[in-house]
Coordinates of C-alpha atoms in Angstrom, one line a residue:
Chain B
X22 CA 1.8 26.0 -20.7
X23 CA 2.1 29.2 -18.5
X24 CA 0.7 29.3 -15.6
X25 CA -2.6 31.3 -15.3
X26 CA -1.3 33.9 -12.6
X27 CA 2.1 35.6 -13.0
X28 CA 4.4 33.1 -10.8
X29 CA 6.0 35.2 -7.8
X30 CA 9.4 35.3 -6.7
X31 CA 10.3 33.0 -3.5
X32 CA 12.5 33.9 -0.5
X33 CA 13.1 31.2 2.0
X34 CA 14.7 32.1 5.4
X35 CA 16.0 29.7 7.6
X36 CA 17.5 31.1 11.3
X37 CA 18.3 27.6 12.7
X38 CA 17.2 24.0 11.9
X39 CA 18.5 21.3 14.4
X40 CA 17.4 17.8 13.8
X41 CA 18.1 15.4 17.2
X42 CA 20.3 18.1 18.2
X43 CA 22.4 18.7 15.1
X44 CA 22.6 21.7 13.2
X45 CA 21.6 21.3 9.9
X46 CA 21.1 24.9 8.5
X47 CA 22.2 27.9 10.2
X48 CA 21.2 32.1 8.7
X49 CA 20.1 30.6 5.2
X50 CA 18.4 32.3 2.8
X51 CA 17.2 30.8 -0.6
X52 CA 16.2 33.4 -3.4
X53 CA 13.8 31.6 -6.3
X54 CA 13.8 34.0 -8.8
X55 CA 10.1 34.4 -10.3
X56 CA 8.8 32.5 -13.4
X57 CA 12.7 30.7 -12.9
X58 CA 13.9 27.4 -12.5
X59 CA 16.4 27.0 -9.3
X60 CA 18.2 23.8 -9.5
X61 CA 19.5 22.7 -5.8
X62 CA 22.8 20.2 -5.9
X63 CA 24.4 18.9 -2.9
X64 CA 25.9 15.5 -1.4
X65 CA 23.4 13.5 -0.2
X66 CA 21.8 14.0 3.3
X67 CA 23.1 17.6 3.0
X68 CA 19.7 18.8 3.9
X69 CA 18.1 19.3 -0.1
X70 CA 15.0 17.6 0.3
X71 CA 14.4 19.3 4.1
X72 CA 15.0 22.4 2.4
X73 CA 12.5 21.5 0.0
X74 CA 9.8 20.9 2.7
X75 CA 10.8 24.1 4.1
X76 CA 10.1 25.7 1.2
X77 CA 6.5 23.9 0.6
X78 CA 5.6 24.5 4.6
X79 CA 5.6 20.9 5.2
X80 CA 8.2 21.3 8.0
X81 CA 8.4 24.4 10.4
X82 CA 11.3 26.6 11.1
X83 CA 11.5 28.3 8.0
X84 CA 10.4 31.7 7.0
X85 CA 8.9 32.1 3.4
X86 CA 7.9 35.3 1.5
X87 CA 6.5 35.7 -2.1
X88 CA 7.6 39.3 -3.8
X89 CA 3.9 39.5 -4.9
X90 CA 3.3 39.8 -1.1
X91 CA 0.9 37.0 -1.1
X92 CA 0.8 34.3 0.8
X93 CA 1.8 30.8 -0.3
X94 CA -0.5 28.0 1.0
X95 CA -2.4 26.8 -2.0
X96 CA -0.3 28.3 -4.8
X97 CA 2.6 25.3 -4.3
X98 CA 2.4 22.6 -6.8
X99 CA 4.8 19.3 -5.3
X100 CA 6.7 16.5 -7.7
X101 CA 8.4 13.7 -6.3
X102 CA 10.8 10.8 -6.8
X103 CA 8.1 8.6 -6.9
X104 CA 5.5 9.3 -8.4
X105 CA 3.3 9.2 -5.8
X106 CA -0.1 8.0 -7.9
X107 CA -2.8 6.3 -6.0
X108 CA -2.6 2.7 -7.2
X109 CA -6.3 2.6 -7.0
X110 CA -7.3 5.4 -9.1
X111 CA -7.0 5.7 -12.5
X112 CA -4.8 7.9 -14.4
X113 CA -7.2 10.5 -15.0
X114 CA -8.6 10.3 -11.1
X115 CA -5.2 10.9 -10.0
X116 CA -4.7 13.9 -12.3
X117 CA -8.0 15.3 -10.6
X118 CA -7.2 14.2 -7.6
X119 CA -6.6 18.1 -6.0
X120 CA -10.1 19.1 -7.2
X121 CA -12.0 15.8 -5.6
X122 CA -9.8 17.1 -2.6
X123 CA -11.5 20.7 -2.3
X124 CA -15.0 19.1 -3.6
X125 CA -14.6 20.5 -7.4
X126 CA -18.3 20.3 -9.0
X127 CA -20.2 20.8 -12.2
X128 CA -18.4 23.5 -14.1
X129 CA -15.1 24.1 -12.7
X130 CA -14.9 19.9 -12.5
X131 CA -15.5 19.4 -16.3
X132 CA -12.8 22.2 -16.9
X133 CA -10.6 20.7 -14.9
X134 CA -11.0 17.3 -16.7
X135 CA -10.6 19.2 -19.6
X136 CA -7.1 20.6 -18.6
X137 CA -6.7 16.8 -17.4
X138 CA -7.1 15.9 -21.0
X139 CA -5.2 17.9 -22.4
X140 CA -2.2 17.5 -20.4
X141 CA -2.0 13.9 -21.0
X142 CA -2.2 14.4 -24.6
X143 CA 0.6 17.0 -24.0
X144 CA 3.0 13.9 -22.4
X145 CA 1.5 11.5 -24.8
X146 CA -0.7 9.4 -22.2
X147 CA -4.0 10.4 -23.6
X148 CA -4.8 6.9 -24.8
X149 CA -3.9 6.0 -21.1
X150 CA -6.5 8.2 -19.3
X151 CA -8.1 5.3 -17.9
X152 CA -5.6 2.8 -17.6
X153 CA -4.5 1.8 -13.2
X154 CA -0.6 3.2 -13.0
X155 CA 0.3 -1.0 -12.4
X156 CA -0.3 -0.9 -15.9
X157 CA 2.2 1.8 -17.1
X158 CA 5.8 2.0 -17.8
X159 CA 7.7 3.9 -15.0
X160 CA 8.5 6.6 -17.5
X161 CA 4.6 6.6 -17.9
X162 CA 4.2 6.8 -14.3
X163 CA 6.7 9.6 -13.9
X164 CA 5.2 11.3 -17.0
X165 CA 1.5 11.2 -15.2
X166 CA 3.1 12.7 -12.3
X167 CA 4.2 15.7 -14.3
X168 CA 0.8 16.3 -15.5
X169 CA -0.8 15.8 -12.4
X170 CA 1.5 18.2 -11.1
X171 CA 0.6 20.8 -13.6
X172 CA -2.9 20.4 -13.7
X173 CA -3.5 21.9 -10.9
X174 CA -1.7 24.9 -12.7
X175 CA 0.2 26.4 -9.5
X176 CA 3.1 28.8 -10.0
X177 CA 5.3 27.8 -7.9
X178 CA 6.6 24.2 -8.4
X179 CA 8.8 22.0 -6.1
X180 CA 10.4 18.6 -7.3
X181 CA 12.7 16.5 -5.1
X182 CA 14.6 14.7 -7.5
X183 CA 11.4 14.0 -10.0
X184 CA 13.9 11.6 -12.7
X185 CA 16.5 10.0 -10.8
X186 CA 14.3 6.7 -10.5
X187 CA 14.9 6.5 -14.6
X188 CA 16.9 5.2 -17.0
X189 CA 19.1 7.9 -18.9
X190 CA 16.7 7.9 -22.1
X191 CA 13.5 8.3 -20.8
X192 CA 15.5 10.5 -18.3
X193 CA 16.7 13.1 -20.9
X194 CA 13.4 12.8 -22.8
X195 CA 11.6 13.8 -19.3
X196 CA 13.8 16.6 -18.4
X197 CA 13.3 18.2 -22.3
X198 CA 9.0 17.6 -21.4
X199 CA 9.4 19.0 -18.2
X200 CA 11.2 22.0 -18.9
X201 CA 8.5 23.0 -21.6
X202 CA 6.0 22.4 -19.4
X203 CA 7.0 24.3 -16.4
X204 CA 7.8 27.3 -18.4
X205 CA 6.9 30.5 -16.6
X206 CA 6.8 29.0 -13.4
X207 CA 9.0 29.2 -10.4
X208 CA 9.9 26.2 -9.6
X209 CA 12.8 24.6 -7.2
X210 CA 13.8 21.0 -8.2
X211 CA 16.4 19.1 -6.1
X212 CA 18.6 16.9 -7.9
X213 CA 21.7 14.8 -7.4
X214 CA 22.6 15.2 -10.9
X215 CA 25.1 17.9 -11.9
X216 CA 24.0 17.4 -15.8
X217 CA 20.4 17.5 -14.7
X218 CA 21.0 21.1 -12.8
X219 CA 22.8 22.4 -15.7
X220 CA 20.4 21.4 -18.6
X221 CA 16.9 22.4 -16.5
X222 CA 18.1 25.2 -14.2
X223 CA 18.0 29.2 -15.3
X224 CA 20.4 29.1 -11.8
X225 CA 22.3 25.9 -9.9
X226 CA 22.7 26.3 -6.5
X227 CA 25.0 23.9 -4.5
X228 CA 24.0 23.2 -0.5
X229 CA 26.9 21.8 1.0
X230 CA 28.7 21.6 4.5
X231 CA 27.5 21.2 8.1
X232 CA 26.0 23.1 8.8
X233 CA 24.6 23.6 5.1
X234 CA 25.3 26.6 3.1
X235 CA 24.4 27.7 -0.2
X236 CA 27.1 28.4 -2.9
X237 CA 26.3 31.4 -5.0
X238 CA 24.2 30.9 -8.2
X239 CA 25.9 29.4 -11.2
X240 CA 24.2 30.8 -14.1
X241 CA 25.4 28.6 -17.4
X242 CA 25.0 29.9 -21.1
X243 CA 21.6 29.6 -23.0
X244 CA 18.0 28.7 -21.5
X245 CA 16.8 25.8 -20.4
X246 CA 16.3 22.8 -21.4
X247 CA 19.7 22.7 -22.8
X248 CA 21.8 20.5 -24.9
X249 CA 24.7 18.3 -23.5
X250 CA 27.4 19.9 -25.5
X251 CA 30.6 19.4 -24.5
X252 CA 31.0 22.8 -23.3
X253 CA 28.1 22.0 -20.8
X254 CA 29.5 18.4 -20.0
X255 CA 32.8 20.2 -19.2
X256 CA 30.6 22.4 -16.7
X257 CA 29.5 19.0 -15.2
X258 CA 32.6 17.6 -14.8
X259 CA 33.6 20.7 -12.9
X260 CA 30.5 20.8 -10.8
X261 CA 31.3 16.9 -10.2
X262 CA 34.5 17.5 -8.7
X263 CA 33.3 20.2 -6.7
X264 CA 30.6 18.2 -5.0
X265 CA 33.0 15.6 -4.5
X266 CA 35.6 17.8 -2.3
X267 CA 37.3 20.0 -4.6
X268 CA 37.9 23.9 -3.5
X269 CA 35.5 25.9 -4.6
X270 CA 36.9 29.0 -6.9
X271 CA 36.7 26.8 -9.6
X272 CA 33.0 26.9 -10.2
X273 CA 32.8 30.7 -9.5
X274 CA 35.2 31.3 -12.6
X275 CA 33.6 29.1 -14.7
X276 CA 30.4 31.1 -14.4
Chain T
X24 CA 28.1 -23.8 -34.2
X25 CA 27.9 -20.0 -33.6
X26 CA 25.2 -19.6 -36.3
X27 CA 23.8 -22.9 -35.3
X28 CA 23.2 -21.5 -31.3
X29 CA 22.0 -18.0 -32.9
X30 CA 19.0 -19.8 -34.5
X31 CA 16.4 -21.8 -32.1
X32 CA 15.8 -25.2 -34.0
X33 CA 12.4 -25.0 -35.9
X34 CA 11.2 -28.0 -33.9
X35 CA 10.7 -25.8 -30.5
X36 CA 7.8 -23.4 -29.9
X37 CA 8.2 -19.4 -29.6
X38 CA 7.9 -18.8 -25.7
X39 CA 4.8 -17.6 -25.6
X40 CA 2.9 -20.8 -27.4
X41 CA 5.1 -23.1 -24.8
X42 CA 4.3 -21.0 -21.9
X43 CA 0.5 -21.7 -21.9
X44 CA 0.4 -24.9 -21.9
X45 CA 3.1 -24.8 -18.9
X46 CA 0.6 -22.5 -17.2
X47 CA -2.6 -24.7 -17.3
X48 CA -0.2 -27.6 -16.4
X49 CA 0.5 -25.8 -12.9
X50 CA -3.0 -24.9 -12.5
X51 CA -4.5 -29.1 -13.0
X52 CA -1.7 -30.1 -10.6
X53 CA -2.6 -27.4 -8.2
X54 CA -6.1 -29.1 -8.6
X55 CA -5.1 -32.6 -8.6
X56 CA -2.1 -33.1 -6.6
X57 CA -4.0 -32.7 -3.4
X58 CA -6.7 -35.2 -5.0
X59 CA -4.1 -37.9 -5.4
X60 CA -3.0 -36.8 -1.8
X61 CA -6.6 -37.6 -0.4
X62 CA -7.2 -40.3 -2.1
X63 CA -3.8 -42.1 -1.5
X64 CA -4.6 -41.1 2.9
X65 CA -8.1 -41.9 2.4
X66 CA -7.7 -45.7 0.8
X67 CA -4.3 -46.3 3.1
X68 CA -6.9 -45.7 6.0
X69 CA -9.7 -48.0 4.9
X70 CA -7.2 -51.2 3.9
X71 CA -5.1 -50.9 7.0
X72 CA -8.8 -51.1 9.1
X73 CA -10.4 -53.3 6.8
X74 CA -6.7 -55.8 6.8
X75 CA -6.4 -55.3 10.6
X76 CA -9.8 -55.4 11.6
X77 CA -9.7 -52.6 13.7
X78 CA -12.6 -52.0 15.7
X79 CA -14.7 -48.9 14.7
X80 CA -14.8 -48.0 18.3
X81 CA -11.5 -47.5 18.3
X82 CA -10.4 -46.5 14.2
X83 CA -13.8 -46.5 12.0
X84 CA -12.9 -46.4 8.2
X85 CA -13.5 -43.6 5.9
X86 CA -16.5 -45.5 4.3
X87 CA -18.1 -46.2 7.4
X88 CA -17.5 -42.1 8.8
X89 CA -19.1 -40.7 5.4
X90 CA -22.2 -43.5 6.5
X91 CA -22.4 -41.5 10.0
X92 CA -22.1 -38.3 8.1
X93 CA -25.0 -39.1 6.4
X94 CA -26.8 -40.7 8.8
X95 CA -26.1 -38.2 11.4
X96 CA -26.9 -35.2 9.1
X97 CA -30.5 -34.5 11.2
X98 CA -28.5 -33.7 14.1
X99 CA -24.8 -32.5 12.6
X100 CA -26.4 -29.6 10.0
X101 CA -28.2 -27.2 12.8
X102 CA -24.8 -27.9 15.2
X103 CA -22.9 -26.6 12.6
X104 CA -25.1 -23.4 11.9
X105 CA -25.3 -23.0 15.4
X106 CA -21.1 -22.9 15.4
X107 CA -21.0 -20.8 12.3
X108 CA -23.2 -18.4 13.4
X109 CA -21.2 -18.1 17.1
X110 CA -18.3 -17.7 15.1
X111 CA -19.9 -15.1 12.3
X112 CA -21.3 -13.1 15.2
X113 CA -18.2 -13.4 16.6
X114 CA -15.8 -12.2 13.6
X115 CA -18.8 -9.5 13.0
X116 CA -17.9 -8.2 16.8
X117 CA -14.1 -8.3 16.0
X118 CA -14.3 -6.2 12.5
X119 CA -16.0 -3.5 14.1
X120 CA -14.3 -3.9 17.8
X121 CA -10.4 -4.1 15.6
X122 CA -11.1 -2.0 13.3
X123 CA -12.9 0.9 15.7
X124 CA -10.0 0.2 17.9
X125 CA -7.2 0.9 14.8
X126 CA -9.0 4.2 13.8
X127 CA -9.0 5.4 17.2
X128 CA -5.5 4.5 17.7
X129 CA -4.6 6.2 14.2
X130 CA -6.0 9.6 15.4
X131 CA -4.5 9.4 18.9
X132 CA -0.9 8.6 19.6
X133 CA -2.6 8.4 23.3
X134 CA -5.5 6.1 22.9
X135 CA -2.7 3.8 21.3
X136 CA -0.3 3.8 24.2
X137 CA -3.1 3.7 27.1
X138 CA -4.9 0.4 24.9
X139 CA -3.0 -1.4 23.2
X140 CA -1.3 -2.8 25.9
X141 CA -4.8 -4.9 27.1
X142 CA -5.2 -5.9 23.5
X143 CA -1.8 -7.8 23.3
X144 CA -2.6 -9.2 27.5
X145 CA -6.2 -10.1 25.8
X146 CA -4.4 -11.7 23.1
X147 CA -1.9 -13.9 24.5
X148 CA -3.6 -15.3 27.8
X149 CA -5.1 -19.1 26.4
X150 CA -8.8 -18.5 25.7
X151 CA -9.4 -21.5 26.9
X152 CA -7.9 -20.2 30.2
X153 CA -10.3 -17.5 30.4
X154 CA -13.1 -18.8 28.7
X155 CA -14.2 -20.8 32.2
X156 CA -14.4 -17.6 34.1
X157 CA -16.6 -15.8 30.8
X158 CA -19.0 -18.6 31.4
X159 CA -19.3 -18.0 35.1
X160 CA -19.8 -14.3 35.1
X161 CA -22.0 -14.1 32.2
X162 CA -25.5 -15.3 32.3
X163 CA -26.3 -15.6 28.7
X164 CA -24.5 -18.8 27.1
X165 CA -24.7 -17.6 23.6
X166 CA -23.2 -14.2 24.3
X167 CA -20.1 -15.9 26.9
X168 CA -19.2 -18.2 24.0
X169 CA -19.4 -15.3 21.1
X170 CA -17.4 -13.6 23.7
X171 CA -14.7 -16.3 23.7
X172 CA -14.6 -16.4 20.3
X173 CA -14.2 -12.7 19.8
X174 CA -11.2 -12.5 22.2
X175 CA -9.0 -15.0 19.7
X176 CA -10.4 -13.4 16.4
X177 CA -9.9 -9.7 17.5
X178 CA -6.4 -8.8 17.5
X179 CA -5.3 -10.2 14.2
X180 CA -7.9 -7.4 13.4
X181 CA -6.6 -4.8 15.2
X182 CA -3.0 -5.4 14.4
X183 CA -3.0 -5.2 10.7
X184 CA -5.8 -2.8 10.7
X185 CA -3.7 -0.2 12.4
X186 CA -0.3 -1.1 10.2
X187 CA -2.2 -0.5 7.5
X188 CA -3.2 2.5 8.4
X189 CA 0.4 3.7 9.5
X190 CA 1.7 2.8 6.4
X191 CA 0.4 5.7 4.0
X192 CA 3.3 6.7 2.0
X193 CA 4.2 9.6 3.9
X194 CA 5.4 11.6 0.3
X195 CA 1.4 10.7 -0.3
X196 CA 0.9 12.4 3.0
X197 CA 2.4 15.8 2.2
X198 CA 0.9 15.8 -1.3
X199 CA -2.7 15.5 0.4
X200 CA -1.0 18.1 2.7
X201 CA 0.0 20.5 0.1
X202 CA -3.6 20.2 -1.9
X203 CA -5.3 20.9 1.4
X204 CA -6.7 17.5 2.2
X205 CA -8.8 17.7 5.3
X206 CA -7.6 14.3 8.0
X207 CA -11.0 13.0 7.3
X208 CA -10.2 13.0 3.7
X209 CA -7.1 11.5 4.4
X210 CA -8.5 9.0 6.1
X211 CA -11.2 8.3 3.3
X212 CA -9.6 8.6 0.3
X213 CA -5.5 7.7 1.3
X214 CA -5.4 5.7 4.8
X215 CA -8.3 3.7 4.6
X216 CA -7.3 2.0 1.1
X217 CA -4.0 1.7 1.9
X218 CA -4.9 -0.1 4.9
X219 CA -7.6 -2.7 2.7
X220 CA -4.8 -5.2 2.1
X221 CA -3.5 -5.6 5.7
X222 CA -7.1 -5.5 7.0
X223 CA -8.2 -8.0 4.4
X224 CA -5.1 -10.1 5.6
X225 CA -6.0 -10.0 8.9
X226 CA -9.8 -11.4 8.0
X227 CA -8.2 -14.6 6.7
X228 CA -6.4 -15.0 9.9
X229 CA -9.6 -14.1 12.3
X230 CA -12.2 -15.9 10.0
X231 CA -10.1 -19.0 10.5
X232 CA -9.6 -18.2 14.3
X233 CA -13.3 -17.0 15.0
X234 CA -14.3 -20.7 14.0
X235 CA -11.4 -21.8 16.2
X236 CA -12.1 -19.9 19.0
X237 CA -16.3 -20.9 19.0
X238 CA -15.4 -24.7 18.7
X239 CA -12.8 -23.9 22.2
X240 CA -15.6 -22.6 23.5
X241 CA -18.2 -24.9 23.2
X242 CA -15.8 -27.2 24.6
X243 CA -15.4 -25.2 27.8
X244 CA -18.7 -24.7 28.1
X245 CA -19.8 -28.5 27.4
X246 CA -23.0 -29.9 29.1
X247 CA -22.9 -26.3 31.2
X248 CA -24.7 -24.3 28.6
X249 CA -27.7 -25.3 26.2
X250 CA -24.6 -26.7 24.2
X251 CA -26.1 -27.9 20.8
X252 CA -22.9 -26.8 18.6
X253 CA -20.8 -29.0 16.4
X254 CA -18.1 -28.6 19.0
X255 CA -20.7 -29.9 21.7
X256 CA -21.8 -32.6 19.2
X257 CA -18.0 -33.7 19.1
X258 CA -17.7 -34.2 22.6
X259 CA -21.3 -35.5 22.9
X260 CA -20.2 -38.4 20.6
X261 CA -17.1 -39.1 22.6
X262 CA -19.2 -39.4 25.6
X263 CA -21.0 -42.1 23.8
X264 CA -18.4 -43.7 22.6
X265 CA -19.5 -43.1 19.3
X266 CA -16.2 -43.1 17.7
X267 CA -17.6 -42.5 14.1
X268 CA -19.7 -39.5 14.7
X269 CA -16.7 -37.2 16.2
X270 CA -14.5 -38.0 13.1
X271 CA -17.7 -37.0 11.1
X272 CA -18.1 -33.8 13.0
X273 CA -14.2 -33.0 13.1
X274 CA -14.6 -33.4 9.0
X275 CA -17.3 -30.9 9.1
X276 CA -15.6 -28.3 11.2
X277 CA -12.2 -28.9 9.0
X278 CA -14.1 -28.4 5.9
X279 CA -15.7 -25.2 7.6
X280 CA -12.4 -24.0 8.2
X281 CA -11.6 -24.1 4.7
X282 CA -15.2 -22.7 3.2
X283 CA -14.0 -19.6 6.0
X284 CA -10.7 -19.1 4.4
X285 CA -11.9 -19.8 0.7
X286 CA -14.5 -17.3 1.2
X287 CA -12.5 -14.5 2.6
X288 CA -9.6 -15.4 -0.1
X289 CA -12.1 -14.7 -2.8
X290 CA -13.2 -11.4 -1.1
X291 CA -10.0 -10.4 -0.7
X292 CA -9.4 -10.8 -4.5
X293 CA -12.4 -9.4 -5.7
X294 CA -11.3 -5.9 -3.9
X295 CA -7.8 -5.6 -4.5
X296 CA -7.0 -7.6 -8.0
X297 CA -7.3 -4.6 -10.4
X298 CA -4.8 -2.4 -8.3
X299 CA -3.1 -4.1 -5.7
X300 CA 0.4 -6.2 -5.6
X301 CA -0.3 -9.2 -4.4
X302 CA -3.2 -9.3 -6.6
X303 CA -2.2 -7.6 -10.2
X304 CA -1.1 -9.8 -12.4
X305 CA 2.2 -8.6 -13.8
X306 CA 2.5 -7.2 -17.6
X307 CA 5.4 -8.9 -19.3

């Protein structure tokens, strides 16, 4: 499913970021390549998820530019770790939820429902449409969250670690969904898994240090999704040790 | 033996067939436990007066209390709407007063810190402290005892009214950020249902105490006012002596107490058991 406008390439500056008086991100600059998937690894409280609400404008002190020039408020599409569906509405309401938002009527409603539809059928909930999320699995749920993250076909798409609530199966089978899905989109998606990065991301990007700095772009063999052959598990183990404290000329080599 | 523990004798049930019967099981005792309760309290009572011969000025029996309930009805039944209704005006006057309050506070940071303060002073001073001074400075009987019963039924209200409002997950918060929700329609359509719960919770607490808080009242107000509520009844009867009729009217008020919290239980149920936790019924 590509997304109806050609998705831009992002650039996210960030001068200085103090939280209660702590640095967190000094002169950083994050380059999403367009129609791309960046995957963003670091330890945890590193600053990944801040600098994914940087990126979506949800936190000031960042500056963000699309190549297209445009701006982009409205064009930002969010997935999170959970899946953030309004226990009270249906699965179908909280696919549409976006257009009740900005008062969606007659016309542009029913296509919307129609999109709906079809992007449950697409992650296999359409006998679901109507069912509360109580009442799915939480691979369903997470599954629901993807569409209802696509629906409202946005080209840029941010996801702060979207499968980590899931167990390895349904994990894997997400990540393969998602990456078909999101095709032709830019989309950043934060991760604490190495394997995760390397099977979903056109580039991995590791933020690490204090304050946080980006490592240059890792760009592994193939495109995404990919398989875990042992030539990519090898990359993992790699990246693993890296995250965990080992020098860093390692990595660079292995890309 | 291996083989013999792999294989569940014929003899028992599959889970599922033994676990309905357990489940209507729990559902009679829940029903008939407290029966066997009331009836065990209720007969103790009546042989321990009728063996002792205790005067019914001092102990009356059970039999001879449901003979004043009857008897007494004429007079009891429009006390007891005149207390409901004090306390229905007065849990009507808290839902809008606690609930007004929490949205205000929820959209102000400022109207929180410069109020809430009075609400916790209103809460924890003993109505029955204040309630002498209500009836001296306001004429109108009806509206100084609503008034008393307000104060105690408000702030469970107000309190869980404005945690549920402060408890919007705040992921939900930047997702109705990022598809432009307005703050009314965050309100509308995210703050106010998450809130339903806690403010449904609070109504059990404040139906309960709005009855309460009528019956202190009346007390405080006594002979003073045009007093014709069950509470005044109560004390009315001990005036008199007549033992029998306050044990009557403390049975009504206990069993309004109940109706109060049965009804409000049921509401509460009826809103929030398709979606919400403590009201879904799990999928196995």
């Amino acid at each position: 499913m590509r997304p109806a406008e050609p998705a831009p390439a992002v650039r996210v500056e960030v001068e200085r970021l103090a939280l209660e008086g702590r640095t967190l991100m000094e002169g950083l600059v994050l380059d999403l390549p367009a129609g791309r998937t960046t995957c963003l690894l670091g330890p945890s409280g590193v600053g990944k998820s801040t600098l994914l609400r940087l990126t979506a404008g949800l936190l000031p002190g960042a500056v963000r530019s699309a190549s297209d020039g445009l701006p982009l408020d409205g064009r930002i599409a969010w997935m999170a770790q959970s899946d953030l569906l309004l226990p009270w509405l249906t699965v179908e309401d909280n696919l549409l939820l976006g257009f009740r938002l900005r008062g969606a009527r007659g016309g542009e409603f029913a296509r919307a429902r129609e999109r709906a539809g079809e992007l449950l059928a697409r992650v296999g909930l359409a006998e679901r449409a109507h069912a509360l999320p109580h009442q799915l699995s939480g691979g369903m749920r997470q599954r629901a969250a993807l569409a209802r993250t696509l629906v409202e076909d946005r080209p840029i798409v941010l996801m702060d670690e979207p499968f980590s609530a899931l167990d390895a199966i349904t994990r894997h089978r997400l990540q393969d969904l998602a990456a078909e899905l999101l095709g032709g989109r830019t989309v950043l998606l934060v991760t604490h898994s190495p394997l995760e990065a390397l099977r979903l991301g056109h580039e991995v990007r590791v933020l690490d240090g204090a304050p946080a700095r980006l490592g240059p772009p890792l760009r592994p063999p193939g495109s995404p999704p990919r398989t875990a052959d042992p030539a990519l598990l090898a990359l993992e183990a790699r990246l693993l040790e890296e995250l965990a404290g080992a020098p860093r000329p390692t990595l660079e080599a292995a890309a | 033996m291996a083989r013999a523990l792999e294989s569940p004798p014929a003899s028992l049930p599959a889970p599922a067939e033994r676990a309905e019967p357990a489940a209507r099981e729990d559902r009679l005792a829940r029903i008939l436990a407290p029966i066997v309760i009331a009836i065990l309290v209720v007969g103790g009572w009546e042989a321990i007066v009728r063996v002792h011969e205790i005067p019914h000025y001092i102990l009356p029996g059970p039999s001879l209390i449901a003979r004043e309930l009857v008897e007494s009805w004429p007079v009891l039944w429009p006390s007891l709407l005149i207390t409901v209704k004090i306390a229905a005006l007065a849990l009507a006057a808290a839902i809008v007063g606690g609930v007004g309050l929490a949205l205000l506070c929820s959209l102000s940071r400022w109207i929180e810190i410069a109020l809430f303060p009075y609400a916790v002073v209103l809460q924890v001073t003993p109505v029955v402290s204040i309630a002498p001074l209500i009836l001296i400075y306001v004429d109108h009987t009806l509206t100084a005892v609503v008034l008393c019963a307000w104060i105690v039924a408000f702030f469970p209200i107000l309190s869980n009214t404005m945690l549920g409002l402060a408890s919007a997950d705040h992921n939900l918060r930047d997702l109705f950020e990022l598809y432009g929700a307005s703050r009314w329609q965050q309100l509308r359509l995210l703050r106010l249902p998450t809130a339903l719960p806690y403010f449904l919770g609070g109504l059990r607490i404040a139906g309960g105490l709005s009855l309460i808080g009528a019956v202190v009242a009346e007390y405080v107000a006594g002979t003073a006012g045009t007093g014709t509520g069950l509470a005044f009844r109560v004390l009315e009867a001990q005036y008199r002596l007549n033992i029998p009729r306050m044990f009557a009217g403390l049975l009504l008020l206990a069993l309004t107490g109940v109706a109060i919290y049965l009804l409000f239980g049921a509401l509460s149920h009826l809103l929030l058991h398709r979606w919400h936790e403590s009201a879904v019924r799990r999928e196995r």
